[in-house]
Amino acid sequence: MSLFGQTARYLLLAALLTAIVGSAGFYALIHWKIRHEVDELLTNQVRQVEWRLGQRGLRSIDTIDDNLLVTRVRQSLVPVFTDTLVPNALKPGKLVAMRQLLTTVNAGGQRYRVRVWQPYYEFTELTIDLSVWVILFFLVLMALAVGIGLGLAGRLWQPFYGIIAELDRFRLDQPGQPAFPLARVREFALLSRSLTDLTGKLKQQFLLQKQFTENASHELQTPLAIASAELDFIRQSPQLTESDYTHLQRATDALNRLSQLNRSLLLLTQVENDQFSATEVLNLRDLVGQYLGDFEPFFTHKNLTCRVEVQPAVYLRMNRQLAGVLLTNLLKNVARHAPANGRVTILLTQSVLTIRNTGEPLPFAESQLFGRFIKNPTRPDSIGLGLALVRQICDRYQLPLAYQYDRETGEHVFQIQLASPT
């Protein structure tokens, strides 16, 4: 979830809780206020009764109010406000909510118990109606405040999302510098300036490193090629002894391995620096068939039984050269490590590429298999970078790569989860 979405979520949750608590508080406040007013009304009515008793006596009270009861008593009572239900005179069988006050007053040398009550249902309806309207108005204001807050937050965060979009479009191997949007917010303006400086330095370092790797590769390949050619020329001399020929062959093999190591390290560096940015939608069925045909003589030489199951129209967006390196190194690993008369299985579906081959378990931990310069001690001719390249390419295109050794069938299993060509 985005930062704006998370902010909106918390803001709406806080607004909802505030609305619930505020609505309950408004209702309780209005209810308390109206009850307080009714209690004051009853208190004033008692004072009026007390005044009449002092002026005219008990007989003047009989016709004052139907909601009044006055009797002589000897003991004083503490004023008590209570809610009660009394029968409705207009609707038999119905009860009416009443608010009553029971107290004693002294008038004319006598003590009287006064009981006054007031119908409460009208005030209850008023409380409910007033509460509903106040709560609705409060909710409308709350929703308006939340909407305005989210709108302002979205507008404030626009420069940030512009910066993110510009970073997504930025490529080290493309010309030009990213144009981060200007912002009035000081923090976003500072972020834009910092990212402009950072991307400029990264691009400069990338270009220097790219130039260095290209120059280093070229400078290494040239003397290696010359040395290899000279050794081939010397090997053709008729004056060589068998011992001389053996030493020259070893030197030639060492130069070939050194040349291969140089190319592999250069390719690893180029993949890490994202120098293969050009992509296209590739038909993996055709690529697998093409590279499998290149390795068929090696499989035939070792008498490997090869089973191929490839679904049609399996597409993947990636760089064509890196796709070739990926398949070449996987098939080279099979051709090199599968024993004679072994089995090879290649399965390609819409979601996964699986390559299986028989062989002995790894002489090292499985976690080290895709590391650089990790190789089987029994194969000194290997440089130990093929599967490291496979891992690097899969990581470059976010293709999950997995390995396991099936002890029941004695097979090494490589699986690559394929992504859709978006």
XYZ file of C-alpha atoms in Angstrom:
422
model
C 0.000 0.000 0.000
C 1.268 3.465 -0.887
C 2.145 6.081 1.697
C -0.804 8.198 0.587
C -3.137 5.204 0.800
C -1.829 4.329 4.251
C -2.284 7.941 5.348
C -5.832 7.970 3.973
C -6.555 4.684 5.728
C -5.405 5.964 9.113
C -7.159 9.285 8.553
C -10.454 7.588 7.709
C -10.090 5.235 10.676
C -9.386 8.166 12.991
C -12.344 10.064 11.494
C -14.622 7.049 12.006
C -13.589 6.643 15.634
C -13.948 10.386 16.180
C -17.391 10.311 14.586
C -18.540 7.431 16.788
C -17.184 8.930 19.989
C -18.317 12.431 18.998
C -21.832 11.257 18.112
C -22.199 9.421 21.395
C -20.798 12.449 23.216
C -23.166 14.837 21.419
C -26.166 12.660 22.246
C -25.137 12.337 25.906
C -24.494 16.082 26.151
C -27.829 17.038 24.588
C -29.670 14.477 26.711
C -27.968 15.762 29.869
C -28.665 19.387 28.966
C -32.375 18.794 28.342
C -32.690 16.763 31.545
C -30.966 19.587 33.393
C -33.482 22.054 31.971
C -36.385 19.800 32.998
C -34.927 19.544 36.506
C -34.705 23.322 36.693
C -38.295 23.545 35.520
C -39.373 21.173 38.308
C -37.292 23.109 40.845
C -38.937 26.397 39.822
C -42.331 24.734 40.067
C -41.531 23.652 43.640
C -40.494 27.215 44.503
C -43.774 28.486 43.079
C -45.672 25.957 45.192
C -43.693 27.018 48.252
C -44.582 30.659 47.618
C -48.288 29.869 47.225
C -48.297 27.772 50.369
C -46.794 30.672 52.284
C -49.296 33.157 50.845
C -52.572 31.222 50.699
C -52.111 27.869 52.420
C -52.701 24.353 51.256
C -56.161 24.987 49.795
C -54.750 27.247 47.083
C -52.663 24.375 45.715
C -55.485 22.046 44.740
C -56.160 23.661 41.370
C -52.701 24.856 40.409
C -51.488 21.902 38.356
C -52.502 18.355 37.621
C -48.865 17.275 37.918
C -48.616 18.240 41.569
C -49.176 16.487 44.858
C -48.737 18.304 48.220
C -49.199 16.700 51.644
C -48.293 17.680 55.209
C -45.430 15.697 56.734
C -43.352 15.801 59.873
C -39.934 14.799 58.526
C -37.769 16.539 55.987
C -36.737 14.803 52.760
C -33.693 15.263 50.633
C -34.689 16.486 47.138
C -34.706 13.507 44.794
C -35.031 13.571 40.983
C -36.188 10.288 39.469
C -37.516 8.910 36.181
C -40.742 6.976 36.328
C -43.522 5.597 34.169
C -47.195 6.460 34.715
C -50.336 5.380 32.838
C -51.293 7.525 29.866
C -54.701 9.088 30.445
C -55.310 9.546 26.705
C -54.124 6.074 25.714
C -55.228 3.387 28.137
C -52.681 0.614 28.577
C -49.810 2.870 27.573
C -47.146 4.216 29.893
C -45.693 7.684 29.727
C -42.157 8.562 30.795
C -42.122 11.136 33.573
C -39.428 13.125 35.357
C -40.373 13.839 38.955
C -39.009 15.729 41.925
C -39.818 14.715 45.493
C -38.867 17.150 48.255
C -40.158 19.011 51.349
C -40.753 22.727 51.854
C -41.502 24.874 54.914
C -44.251 27.455 54.569
C -46.432 29.192 57.186
C -44.888 27.185 60.003
C -45.807 23.891 58.323
C -43.727 21.270 56.543
C -45.074 19.918 53.264
C -43.986 17.125 50.999
C -44.147 18.272 47.436
C -44.148 15.916 44.493
C -44.071 17.438 41.017
C -43.615 15.663 37.718
C -43.331 16.536 34.096
C -43.993 14.388 31.000
C -40.620 13.479 29.602
C -41.440 11.813 26.285
C -41.679 15.115 24.418
C -38.243 16.090 25.692
C -36.948 12.624 24.741
C -38.222 13.044 21.201
C -36.687 16.491 21.091
C -33.413 15.033 22.338
C -33.448 12.352 19.636
C -34.393 14.733 16.828
C -31.878 17.327 17.883
C -29.194 14.688 18.329
C -29.831 13.196 14.907
C -29.558 16.541 13.158
C -26.516 17.604 15.124
C -24.817 14.244 14.530
C -25.615 14.329 10.805
C -24.241 17.827 10.542
C -21.180 16.728 12.487
C -20.655 13.742 10.164
C -21.008 15.940 7.096
C -18.418 18.335 8.476
C -16.173 15.411 9.364
C -16.464 13.912 5.857
C -15.826 17.329 4.333
C -12.755 17.784 6.521
C -11.440 14.317 5.616
C -12.045 14.948 1.909
C -10.277 18.285 2.019
C -7.436 16.753 4.033
C -6.963 13.909 1.543
C -7.124 16.313 -1.380
C -4.498 18.570 0.156
C -2.353 15.566 1.064
C -2.546 14.256 -2.496
C -1.568 17.644 -3.861
C 1.312 17.950 -1.411
C 2.605 14.483 -2.337
C 2.470 15.078 -6.119
C 6.138 16.158 -6.316
C 7.162 13.011 -4.475
C 5.354 10.760 -6.958
C 6.857 12.809 -9.785
C 10.303 12.091 -8.351
C 9.504 8.353 -8.126
C 8.258 8.307 -11.731
C 11.414 10.055 -12.906
C 13.565 7.522 -11.041
C 11.666 4.671 -12.734
C 12.439 6.161 -16.146
C 16.098 6.763 -15.335
C 18.588 4.411 -16.991
C 22.322 4.543 -16.536
C 22.985 3.515 -20.141
C 20.680 6.150 -21.636
C 21.851 9.690 -22.466
C 20.664 12.668 -20.477
C 20.033 13.401 -16.848
C 16.717 12.882 -15.028
C 14.611 16.031 -14.677
C 13.187 15.837 -11.178
C 10.169 18.127 -10.618
C 10.541 21.344 -8.676
C 8.541 21.579 -5.455
C 7.560 24.341 -3.091
C 7.873 21.973 -0.161
C 11.381 22.357 1.203
C 11.908 18.650 1.903
C 10.861 17.593 -1.606
C 13.013 20.298 -3.184
C 15.976 19.084 -1.122
C 15.231 15.497 -2.175
C 15.178 16.509 -5.862
C 18.519 18.299 -5.583
C 20.097 15.391 -3.716
C 18.849 12.849 -6.259
C 20.053 15.014 -9.142
C 23.542 15.083 -7.653
C 23.440 11.375 -6.836
C 22.280 10.237 -10.285
C 24.881 12.463 -11.920
C 27.673 10.880 -9.889
C 26.303 7.375 -10.488
C 26.162 7.937 -14.219
C 29.683 9.300 -14.276
C 30.958 6.297 -12.299
C 28.996 3.938 -14.547
C 30.511 5.410 -17.698
C 34.016 5.251 -16.235
C 33.543 1.652 -15.133
C 32.038 0.703 -18.494
C 34.957 2.294 -20.317
C 37.418 0.557 -18.017
C 35.887 -2.905 -18.478
C 35.719 -2.503 -22.241
C 39.303 -1.278 -22.445
C 40.547 -3.932 -20.035
C 38.777 -6.676 -21.970
C 40.146 -5.420 -25.261
C 43.667 -4.997 -23.920
C 43.601 -8.503 -22.434
C 42.045 -10.218 -25.421
C 44.638 -8.813 -27.830
C 47.792 -10.235 -26.183
C 45.953 -13.466 -25.409
C 45.018 -13.877 -29.052
C 48.577 -13.081 -30.130
C 50.033 -15.529 -27.646
C 47.625 -18.238 -28.753
C 48.435 -17.661 -32.409
C 52.186 -17.784 -31.733
C 51.803 -21.024 -29.823
C 49.829 -22.535 -32.696
C 52.591 -21.461 -35.073
C 55.256 -23.039 -32.889
C 53.249 -26.272 -32.611
C 53.440 -26.662 -36.384
C 57.247 -26.771 -36.306
C 58.593 -30.209 -37.352
C 61.514 -29.923 -34.942
C 59.338 -30.230 -31.804
C 59.771 -33.206 -29.581
C 56.847 -34.956 -27.930
C 57.739 -33.289 -24.636
C 57.770 -29.842 -26.304
C 54.419 -30.525 -27.878
C 52.944 -31.502 -24.491
C 54.165 -28.300 -22.867
C 52.852 -26.194 -25.741
C 49.456 -27.897 -25.486
C 49.275 -27.114 -21.776
C 50.176 -23.482 -22.426
C 47.524 -23.281 -25.152
C 44.875 -24.757 -22.855
C 45.825 -22.311 -20.117
C 45.546 -19.365 -22.524
C 42.166 -20.590 -23.732
C 40.921 -20.851 -20.181
C 42.282 -17.394 -19.394
C 40.526 -15.970 -22.471
C 37.277 -17.661 -21.481
C 37.642 -16.363 -17.919
C 38.172 -12.839 -19.232
C 35.033 -13.003 -21.373
C 32.948 -14.437 -18.534
C 34.072 -11.816 -16.018
C 33.417 -9.066 -18.549
C 29.948 -10.441 -19.195
C 29.226 -10.625 -15.454
C 30.285 -7.013 -15.052
C 28.129 -5.931 -17.976
C 25.085 -7.703 -16.551
C 25.664 -6.148 -13.127
C 25.948 -2.706 -14.727
C 22.726 -3.255 -16.686
C 24.463 -2.754 -20.044
C 21.993 -5.088 -21.773
C 18.970 -2.822 -21.514
C 17.455 -3.594 -24.933
C 14.684 -6.165 -24.540
C 12.233 -7.913 -26.819
C 9.577 -10.601 -26.566
C 11.324 -13.900 -27.283
C 9.818 -17.229 -28.249
C 11.516 -19.586 -25.810
C 10.410 -22.636 -27.773
C 12.493 -21.517 -30.763
C 15.476 -20.533 -28.588
C 15.500 -23.843 -26.716
C 15.328 -25.734 -29.993
C 18.146 -23.651 -31.478
C 20.600 -24.068 -28.596
C 19.614 -27.671 -27.996
C 20.594 -28.370 -31.606
C 24.020 -26.821 -30.949
C 24.630 -29.196 -28.038
C 23.209 -32.295 -29.690
C 26.663 -33.534 -30.831
C 27.902 -33.367 -27.226
C 24.879 -35.331 -26.020
C 25.391 -37.894 -28.777
C 29.089 -38.221 -27.967
C 28.241 -39.119 -24.332
C 25.294 -41.284 -25.425
C 22.847 -39.231 -23.335
C 19.150 -40.034 -23.551
C 17.455 -36.679 -24.083
C 13.718 -36.160 -23.526
C 12.310 -32.790 -24.583
C 8.771 -31.553 -23.858
C 8.232 -28.001 -25.002
C 4.896 -26.204 -25.149
C 4.274 -23.918 -28.115
C 4.131 -20.138 -27.887
C 6.061 -19.638 -24.642
C 7.148 -16.000 -24.601
C 9.431 -14.004 -22.332
C 10.600 -10.392 -22.507
C 14.364 -10.081 -22.054
C 17.575 -9.315 -23.900
C 18.201 -11.822 -26.703
C 21.935 -12.066 -26.030
C 21.408 -12.719 -22.317
C 18.734 -15.304 -23.090
C 21.300 -17.108 -25.236
C 23.905 -16.933 -22.471
C 21.359 -18.291 -19.980
C 20.388 -21.326 -22.102
C 23.968 -21.949 -23.256
C 25.349 -22.124 -19.730
C 22.544 -24.386 -18.501
C 22.988 -26.794 -21.412
C 26.793 -26.610 -21.133
C 26.478 -27.540 -17.455
C 24.386 -30.579 -18.448
C 26.763 -31.640 -21.233
C 29.800 -31.284 -18.968
C 28.545 -32.944 -15.773
C 26.070 -35.575 -16.961
C 27.738 -39.028 -16.947
C 27.981 -41.161 -20.079
C 24.782 -43.089 -20.873
C 22.880 -40.727 -18.566
C 19.523 -39.022 -18.936
C 18.646 -35.420 -19.749
C 15.126 -33.978 -19.506
C 14.115 -30.529 -20.727
C 10.583 -29.320 -19.938
C 9.197 -25.941 -20.995
C 5.733 -24.747 -19.982
C 4.097 -21.352 -19.822
C 5.276 -20.890 -16.246
C 8.524 -22.818 -15.763
C 11.642 -24.059 -17.525
C 12.990 -27.290 -16.021
C 16.295 -28.965 -16.908
C 17.160 -32.301 -15.292
C 20.230 -34.491 -15.704
C 21.555 -37.542 -13.921
C 24.763 -37.296 -11.953
C 26.457 -37.696 -8.606
C 25.491 -35.401 -5.717
C 27.314 -32.121 -5.375
C 30.681 -32.314 -3.576
C 29.838 -29.031 -1.841
C 26.812 -27.382 -0.240
C 23.894 -26.580 -2.544
C 23.948 -22.968 -1.311
C 27.358 -22.531 -2.984
C 26.293 -23.832 -6.392
C 25.645 -20.419 -7.964
C 28.666 -18.737 -6.422
C 31.591 -17.491 -8.467
C 34.538 -19.830 -9.034
C 32.681 -22.737 -7.390
C 33.429 -25.894 -9.387
C 33.700 -29.632 -9.085
C 37.263 -30.610 -8.078
C 37.099 -33.452 -10.591
C 36.641 -30.954 -13.447
C 39.658 -28.620 -13.335
C 38.898 -27.422 -16.888
C 35.823 -25.538 -15.599
C 36.230 -21.866 -14.647
C 33.251 -21.890 -12.230
C 31.384 -18.874 -13.654
C 28.678 -20.447 -15.824
C 26.021 -20.906 -13.152
C 27.001 -17.596 -11.543
C 26.078 -15.971 -14.871
C 22.781 -17.874 -14.865
C 21.992 -16.568 -11.382
C 22.984 -13.017 -12.344
C 20.754 -13.026 -15.436
C 17.785 -14.504 -13.537
C 18.179 -11.866 -10.831
C 18.397 -9.169 -13.523
C 14.952 -10.140 -14.871
C 13.483 -11.252 -11.536
C 13.118 -14.876 -12.619
C 13.148 -17.144 -9.536
C 15.850 -19.797 -9.941
C 15.803 -22.985 -7.883
C 17.979 -26.090 -7.648
C 17.542 -29.412 -5.910
C 19.029 -32.886 -6.111
C 16.456 -35.664 -6.481
C 18.026 -38.573 -4.612
C 15.320 -41.029 -5.729
C 16.134 -40.566 -9.413
C 19.724 -39.341 -8.947
C 19.030 -36.171 -10.945
C 20.083 -32.556 -10.645
C 17.006 -30.335 -11.170
C 17.184 -26.689 -12.276
C 13.943 -24.699 -12.443
C 13.360 -21.141 -13.646
C 9.985 -19.541 -13.023
C 9.017 -17.511 -16.090
C 7.399 -14.081 -16.049
C 4.766 -12.795 -18.472
C 6.012 -10.620 -21.402
C 4.609 -7.302 -20.167
